[in-house]
Coordinates of C-alpha atoms in Angstrom, one line a residue:
M91 CA 152.6 125.4 100.2
N92 CA 151.5 127.2 103.4
I93 CA 149.4 124.3 105.0
K94 CA 146.4 127.4 105.6
Y95 CA 146.4 128.0 101.8
F96 CA 146.6 124.3 101.0
F97 CA 143.5 123.7 103.1
A98 CA 141.7 126.6 101.5
A99 CA 142.1 125.4 98.1
C100 CA 140.8 121.8 98.9
V101 CA 137.6 123.4 100.6
C102 CA 137.4 125.3 97.1
A103 CA 137.7 122.4 95.2
V104 CA 135.2 120.2 96.9
A105 CA 132.7 123.1 96.7
M106 CA 133.2 123.2 93.0
N107 CA 132.9 119.6 92.8
V108 CA 129.2 119.6 94.9
Q109 CA 128.2 122.6 92.6
A110 CA 129.2 120.5 89.5
Q111 CA 127.4 117.4 90.6
D112 CA 124.2 119.5 91.9
E113 CA 123.9 121.0 88.1
T114 CA 124.5 117.1 86.5
W115 CA 121.8 115.2 89.2
G116 CA 119.5 118.4 89.5
Y117 CA 116.7 116.4 91.4
E118 CA 115.5 113.2 91.9
Y119 CA 111.6 113.3 91.6
E120 CA 109.5 115.0 88.6
N121 CA 106.2 114.9 88.4
D122 CA 105.8 112.8 91.5
I123 CA 107.7 109.9 90.3
P124 CA 111.4 109.3 90.1
V125 CA 113.4 110.5 87.0
Y126 CA 114.7 106.8 86.4
Y127 CA 111.2 105.5 86.2
E128 CA 112.0 103.8 82.6
M129 CA 114.8 101.9 84.1
M130 CA 112.6 100.8 86.7
H131 CA 109.8 99.8 84.1
A132 CA 112.2 98.0 82.6
D133 CA 113.3 95.9 85.4
L134 CA 109.5 94.6 85.7
T135 CA 109.4 91.3 83.6
Y136 CA 106.2 90.2 85.5
P137 CA 107.8 86.6 86.2
M138 CA 104.3 85.5 87.4
A139 CA 102.0 86.4 84.9
W140 CA 100.3 83.7 82.3
G141 CA 102.8 82.7 79.3
N142 CA 106.1 84.4 81.4
S143 CA 105.1 82.0 84.5
K144 CA 107.4 78.7 84.5
I145 CA 103.7 77.0 85.2
K146 CA 102.2 75.7 82.2
N147 CA 98.9 74.3 83.8
F148 CA 96.3 76.9 84.0
K149 CA 94.9 75.8 87.0
K150 CA 98.3 75.4 89.0
W151 CA 99.1 78.7 87.9
K152 CA 95.9 80.5 88.9
K153 CA 96.3 78.9 92.1
A154 CA 100.2 80.1 92.4
A155 CA 99.2 83.7 91.3
R156 CA 96.6 84.0 93.5
A157 CA 98.8 82.8 96.3
K158 CA 101.2 85.5 95.2
V159 CA 98.6 88.4 95.1
F160 CA 97.4 87.4 98.8
E161 CA 100.8 87.4 100.1
C162 CA 101.3 90.9 99.0
M163 CA 98.3 91.9 100.0
L164 CA 99.6 91.3 103.6
T165 CA 97.5 90.4 106.8
P166 CA 94.0 90.4 106.2
P167 CA 91.5 91.6 108.8
P168 CA 90.2 88.2 111.2
P169 CA 86.9 87.2 109.7
P170 CA 83.6 87.6 111.7
K171 CA 82.9 85.1 114.0
S172 CA 79.4 86.0 112.8
Y173 CA 77.7 88.5 110.4
D174 CA 74.8 89.4 113.2
V175 CA 72.9 91.1 110.9
E176 CA 70.5 93.8 112.0
V177 CA 68.1 95.8 110.1
L178 CA 68.0 99.7 110.9
A179 CA 65.4 100.7 108.4
E180 CA 63.4 99.4 105.4
E181 CA 60.9 100.6 102.8
Q182 CA 59.2 99.3 99.8
R183 CA 60.3 100.6 96.5
D184 CA 59.1 100.1 93.2
G185 CA 59.2 96.1 92.9
Y186 CA 62.1 95.5 95.6
R187 CA 62.5 96.2 99.2
A188 CA 65.6 98.7 100.6
Q189 CA 67.1 97.7 103.9
R190 CA 69.8 99.7 105.5
I191 CA 71.5 97.0 107.6
A192 CA 74.7 96.8 109.9
F193 CA 76.5 93.8 109.9
N194 CA 80.0 92.5 110.9
L195 CA 82.3 92.1 107.9
S196 CA 85.5 91.4 110.3
S197 CA 86.0 90.8 114.1
Y198 CA 87.6 94.2 114.4
Y199 CA 84.7 96.4 112.6
R200 CA 81.0 96.4 112.0
V201 CA 79.8 98.2 108.8
K202 CA 76.4 99.5 107.6
A203 CA 75.5 98.7 103.7
Y204 CA 72.4 99.0 102.0
L205 CA 70.6 96.0 100.7
L206 CA 67.8 95.7 98.1
I207 CA 65.8 92.6 97.7
P208 CA 63.3 91.9 94.6
D209 CA 59.7 91.1 95.3
G210 CA 59.0 87.7 95.0
E211 CA 59.7 84.4 96.7
G212 CA 62.6 82.2 95.4
R213 CA 66.5 82.5 95.3
H214 CA 67.5 85.8 92.8
P215 CA 70.8 86.4 90.9
A216 CA 72.6 89.2 92.9
V217 CA 75.5 91.7 92.5
N218 CA 78.0 93.2 94.7
L219 CA 78.0 96.8 93.7
L220 CA 81.4 98.7 94.3
H221 CA 81.6 102.2 94.4
D222 CA 84.1 104.6 93.0
H223 CA 86.9 106.8 94.5
G224 CA 86.6 110.3 92.8
A225 CA 88.5 112.1 95.6
H226 CA 84.8 112.4 97.3
L227 CA 84.8 110.5 100.7
S228 CA 81.5 111.8 102.1
I229 CA 79.4 109.2 100.4
G230 CA 80.5 105.5 99.3
K231 CA 77.4 103.0 99.1
E232 CA 75.3 106.0 98.7
K233 CA 77.0 106.5 95.3
M234 CA 75.5 103.2 94.3
I235 CA 72.1 102.9 96.2
R236 CA 69.5 105.7 96.8
P237 CA 70.3 106.3 100.8
F238 CA 67.4 106.5 103.0
A239 CA 66.8 107.1 106.8
V240 CA 70.0 109.1 106.9
D241 CA 70.6 113.2 107.0
S242 CA 69.2 114.9 104.5
A243 CA 72.9 116.4 103.6
V244 CA 73.9 112.8 102.6
I245 CA 70.8 112.3 100.5
N246 CA 71.4 115.7 98.4
D247 CA 75.2 114.7 98.0
A248 CA 74.3 111.4 96.9
L249 CA 71.9 112.6 94.3
Q250 CA 74.2 115.4 93.2
W251 CA 77.1 112.3 92.6
A252 CA 74.5 110.3 90.4
D253 CA 74.0 113.3 88.5
N254 CA 77.5 113.9 88.0
L255 CA 79.0 110.4 87.2
Y256 CA 76.1 108.1 86.6
D257 CA 73.5 110.4 84.4
G258 CA 71.2 110.4 87.4
R259 CA 70.8 107.0 88.0
F260 CA 71.3 104.8 91.0
M261 CA 72.7 101.8 89.7
G262 CA 71.5 99.7 92.4
D263 CA 67.9 100.7 92.2
E264 CA 67.9 99.9 88.4
L265 CA 69.5 96.3 89.1
A266 CA 66.9 95.5 92.0
K267 CA 64.1 96.7 89.7
R268 CA 65.4 94.0 87.3
G269 CA 65.4 91.1 89.4
Y270 CA 68.5 91.3 91.2
V271 CA 69.8 91.1 94.9
V272 CA 72.0 94.5 95.5
I273 CA 74.5 95.0 98.2
S274 CA 76.8 97.7 98.4
T275 CA 79.1 98.7 101.5
D276 CA 81.5 101.3 102.3
A277 CA 85.3 100.8 101.5
P278 CA 87.7 101.9 104.2
L279 CA 87.8 105.7 105.1
W280 CA 84.8 106.7 102.9
A281 CA 81.2 107.4 104.3
E282 CA 80.4 105.7 107.4
R283 CA 83.9 104.2 108.0
G284 CA 85.7 107.5 107.7
R285 CA 87.6 109.8 110.3
K286 CA 85.9 111.0 113.5
E287 CA 87.3 114.4 112.8
G288 CA 85.8 114.4 109.3
V289 CA 86.7 113.8 105.7
A290 CA 90.4 115.0 104.8
R291 CA 91.5 113.6 101.6
N292 CA 95.2 114.6 102.2
L293 CA 95.6 112.8 105.2
Y294 CA 94.8 109.3 103.0
D295 CA 98.3 108.7 102.7
I296 CA 99.1 109.0 106.1
I297 CA 96.2 106.8 107.2
A298 CA 97.6 104.2 105.0
G299 CA 101.2 104.8 105.7
N300 CA 99.9 104.0 109.8
M301 CA 98.1 100.9 108.7
M302 CA 101.5 99.7 107.1
M303 CA 102.8 100.2 110.6
F304 CA 100.7 97.6 111.6
G305 CA 101.5 95.1 108.9
R306 CA 98.6 95.6 107.4
D307 CA 98.0 97.2 103.9
L308 CA 94.6 99.8 103.3
S309 CA 94.3 98.7 99.8
A310 CA 94.0 95.3 100.5
F311 CA 91.8 95.8 103.7
M312 CA 89.4 97.0 100.8
T313 CA 89.9 94.0 98.5
Y314 CA 89.6 91.5 101.7
D315 CA 86.1 93.2 102.6
D316 CA 84.7 93.1 99.2
I317 CA 85.4 89.4 99.5
T318 CA 84.1 89.0 102.7
A319 CA 81.0 91.0 101.8
T320 CA 80.4 88.8 98.9
D321 CA 80.6 85.7 101.3
F322 CA 77.9 87.3 103.2
L323 CA 75.6 88.2 100.2
A324 CA 75.9 84.4 99.1
S325 CA 75.1 83.3 102.6
L326 CA 71.4 85.2 102.5
P327 CA 68.5 82.8 101.6
C328 CA 67.2 85.4 99.2
V329 CA 70.4 84.8 96.8
D330 CA 71.3 82.2 94.7
D331 CA 75.1 81.6 95.4
Q332 CA 75.8 80.0 91.9
R333 CA 74.7 83.5 90.2
I334 CA 76.7 86.6 91.7
G335 CA 78.0 89.1 90.1
C336 CA 80.2 92.1 90.6
A337 CA 80.2 95.7 89.1
G338 CA 81.7 99.4 89.5
C339 CA 83.4 102.2 88.1
S340 CA 86.5 103.8 88.3
M341 CA 87.9 102.7 91.8
G342 CA 85.0 100.4 91.7
G343 CA 86.2 99.1 88.6
Y344 CA 88.9 98.4 90.2
R345 CA 87.6 96.7 93.0
S346 CA 85.2 94.6 90.4
W347 CA 88.3 92.9 88.9
M348 CA 90.2 92.3 91.8
L349 CA 87.4 90.7 93.3
A350 CA 86.7 88.6 90.2
A351 CA 90.1 87.4 90.3
L352 CA 90.3 86.5 93.8
S353 CA 86.8 85.3 94.6
D354 CA 85.0 81.8 93.4
K355 CA 81.8 83.4 94.8
I356 CA 81.8 86.1 92.0
S357 CA 80.7 84.7 88.7
V358 CA 80.5 87.6 86.3
G359 CA 82.3 90.9 86.5
C360 CA 81.4 94.1 84.8
V361 CA 84.3 97.2 85.1
T362 CA 84.3 100.8 83.5
C363 CA 87.0 102.9 83.4
W364 CA 89.6 101.1 85.2
M365 CA 92.2 99.0 83.5
V366 CA 95.8 100.1 82.2
T367 CA 99.7 99.0 82.2
S368 CA 102.0 100.2 84.6
D369 CA 104.1 101.5 81.8
V370 CA 101.8 104.0 80.7
Q371 CA 99.9 104.8 84.0
L372 CA 103.5 105.6 85.5
S373 CA 104.9 107.9 82.7
T374 CA 105.6 111.7 81.6
K375 CA 105.1 110.8 78.2
Y376 CA 101.3 111.1 79.2
G377 CA 101.1 113.2 81.9
R378 CA 100.2 110.2 84.2
R379 CA 100.7 109.1 87.8
E380 CA 99.0 107.5 90.3
N381 CA 96.5 110.0 91.8
G382 CA 94.8 107.3 94.0
G383 CA 96.8 107.7 97.0
F384 CA 96.6 104.2 98.5
A385 CA 93.5 102.9 96.6
N386 CA 95.4 100.4 94.5
C387 CA 98.5 99.9 96.2
I388 CA 99.6 96.4 97.1
P389 CA 103.3 96.2 98.2
G390 CA 105.6 94.7 95.9
L391 CA 102.8 93.2 93.6
R392 CA 104.3 94.9 90.7
L393 CA 107.6 92.9 90.8
Y394 CA 105.5 89.7 89.9
L395 CA 102.3 90.8 88.0
D396 CA 100.8 93.5 86.2
Y397 CA 97.1 95.1 86.6
P398 CA 95.9 92.7 83.5
H399 CA 97.5 90.1 84.8
I400 CA 96.2 90.0 87.9
A401 CA 92.7 90.4 86.0
S402 CA 93.4 87.5 84.0
L403 CA 92.9 85.5 87.3
A404 CA 88.9 85.7 86.7
C405 CA 89.6 83.8 83.1
P406 CA 87.4 81.8 82.2
K407 CA 84.9 83.7 83.8
P408 CA 82.6 86.1 81.6
M409 CA 84.0 89.5 82.3
L410 CA 83.1 92.8 80.7
F411 CA 85.4 95.9 80.3
I412 CA 84.5 99.2 79.3
A413 CA 86.8 102.4 78.7
G414 CA 86.3 105.8 77.9
R415 CA 88.4 107.0 74.6
T416 CA 89.1 110.5 76.3
D417 CA 89.2 109.5 79.6
K418 CA 92.3 111.1 80.7
L419 CA 92.9 108.8 84.2
F420 CA 93.3 105.8 81.6
P421 CA 95.3 106.9 78.4
L422 CA 94.1 104.6 75.4
P423 CA 97.5 103.3 74.8
G424 CA 97.4 101.4 78.0
V425 CA 94.2 100.5 77.6
E426 CA 94.7 99.0 74.6
K427 CA 97.5 97.1 75.9
A428 CA 96.2 95.7 78.9
F429 CA 93.0 94.5 77.0
D430 CA 95.2 92.8 74.4
I431 CA 97.0 90.8 77.3
M432 CA 93.9 89.6 79.0
H433 CA 92.2 88.4 75.5
Q434 CA 95.5 86.4 75.2
V435 CA 94.8 84.7 78.5
W436 CA 91.2 84.0 77.5
K437 CA 92.0 82.6 74.2
S438 CA 94.3 80.2 75.4
Q439 CA 91.5 78.9 77.5
G440 CA 89.2 78.7 74.8
A441 CA 87.2 81.3 76.3
D442 CA 87.5 84.6 74.2
D443 CA 84.0 84.8 73.6
R444 CA 83.6 85.5 77.4
L445 CA 85.6 88.6 77.9
Q446 CA 84.2 91.5 76.2
T447 CA 86.3 94.7 75.7
V448 CA 84.8 97.8 74.6
V449 CA 86.2 101.3 74.3
L450 CA 83.0 104.3 73.9
D451 CA 83.3 107.8 73.2
H452 CA 83.3 109.0 76.6
P453 CA 85.3 110.8 79.1
H454 CA 85.9 109.4 82.9
G455 CA 82.7 107.9 83.9
C456 CA 79.6 105.7 84.1
P457 CA 77.1 107.2 81.7
L458 CA 73.9 105.3 80.6
I459 CA 75.0 103.6 77.9
D460 CA 77.8 101.9 80.1
Q461 CA 75.2 100.6 82.9
Q462 CA 73.0 99.4 79.9
M463 CA 76.0 97.2 78.7
M464 CA 76.4 95.9 82.1
F465 CA 72.8 95.1 82.7
D466 CA 72.6 93.3 79.3
F467 CA 76.0 91.3 80.2
F468 CA 74.7 90.2 83.6
D469 CA 71.2 89.5 82.3
K470 CA 73.1 87.1 79.6
Y471 CA 75.5 85.5 82.3
L472 CA 73.0 85.7 85.4
K473 CA 69.6 85.1 84.8
K474 CA 70.0 81.5 82.7

């Protein structure tokens, strides 16, 4: 055969083979997750989960599993040398004082927060109130506590958000009326911890990637900050450090069970609209994928523990989990599976009466019925 025709035939055969492969392989990602995600789920055996772990002593398991979570959270921000609290503004409200404060949350950064202190002497129960995501980064702590001494645009933004997600109520103010000290801080990238150039949700992932280049994880910084803010809350003379709870909706709910799992300062946790198993969360069957960006992304952690396994590190603390039956972000099969996993853990420790899981007929959000259940739960366990 003429060498020229031989090479031409080879090139043609290769081209036909590549075309055949393209038709077979097509693409590797669909709906923002790998097409082989089911095989990846099958590889996740969660060896550190209670019941899967080789460690059979519950206290030793909690210590080892918590250490693994912190290991996956990478390097924490350095702790503050002192809180150096500054009261920026103050006003008297109905039965409590509202303060806008600044304090050192780490040696890297100083943050602003809202602090509510009930009238009356003595040490009060307290709640670290954790704001949601909502793809709405212009406000954070202002979603939880009615803002003041700030620009009117911020106040109007907060009022509208409270109407949309919380039935027109600021949960922090309601808790303060009921006798709780309440603090709320911004998560990294929200409100006064945002970008100098302004809010840009589409740049969240780029910022998270840059943090990883420094060997840090943005989601982990949020949890580390929540732990430190709780330590600060416990240090206040108006707070009974044995009676501190945490609560939140959506990303605030995620923050709440993470905080309850990882901080010994938290005695009680309340969560609404954030609990699921990974096999349902990342599944084309339910049309789901992780939409929060890096809001709950901790490197490698899923190789050891799923969400309900991590939340179970809070056992035997009293914990309330509320889900919305029509919540499109957290499909009910994954919610019920996660609730069952957690109940098995609390039952194993003779504490199942302290874990309350409820499914209510509403979509993603925190209506008044959810809030009332949280308030009653806190009253039951923090007002003894």
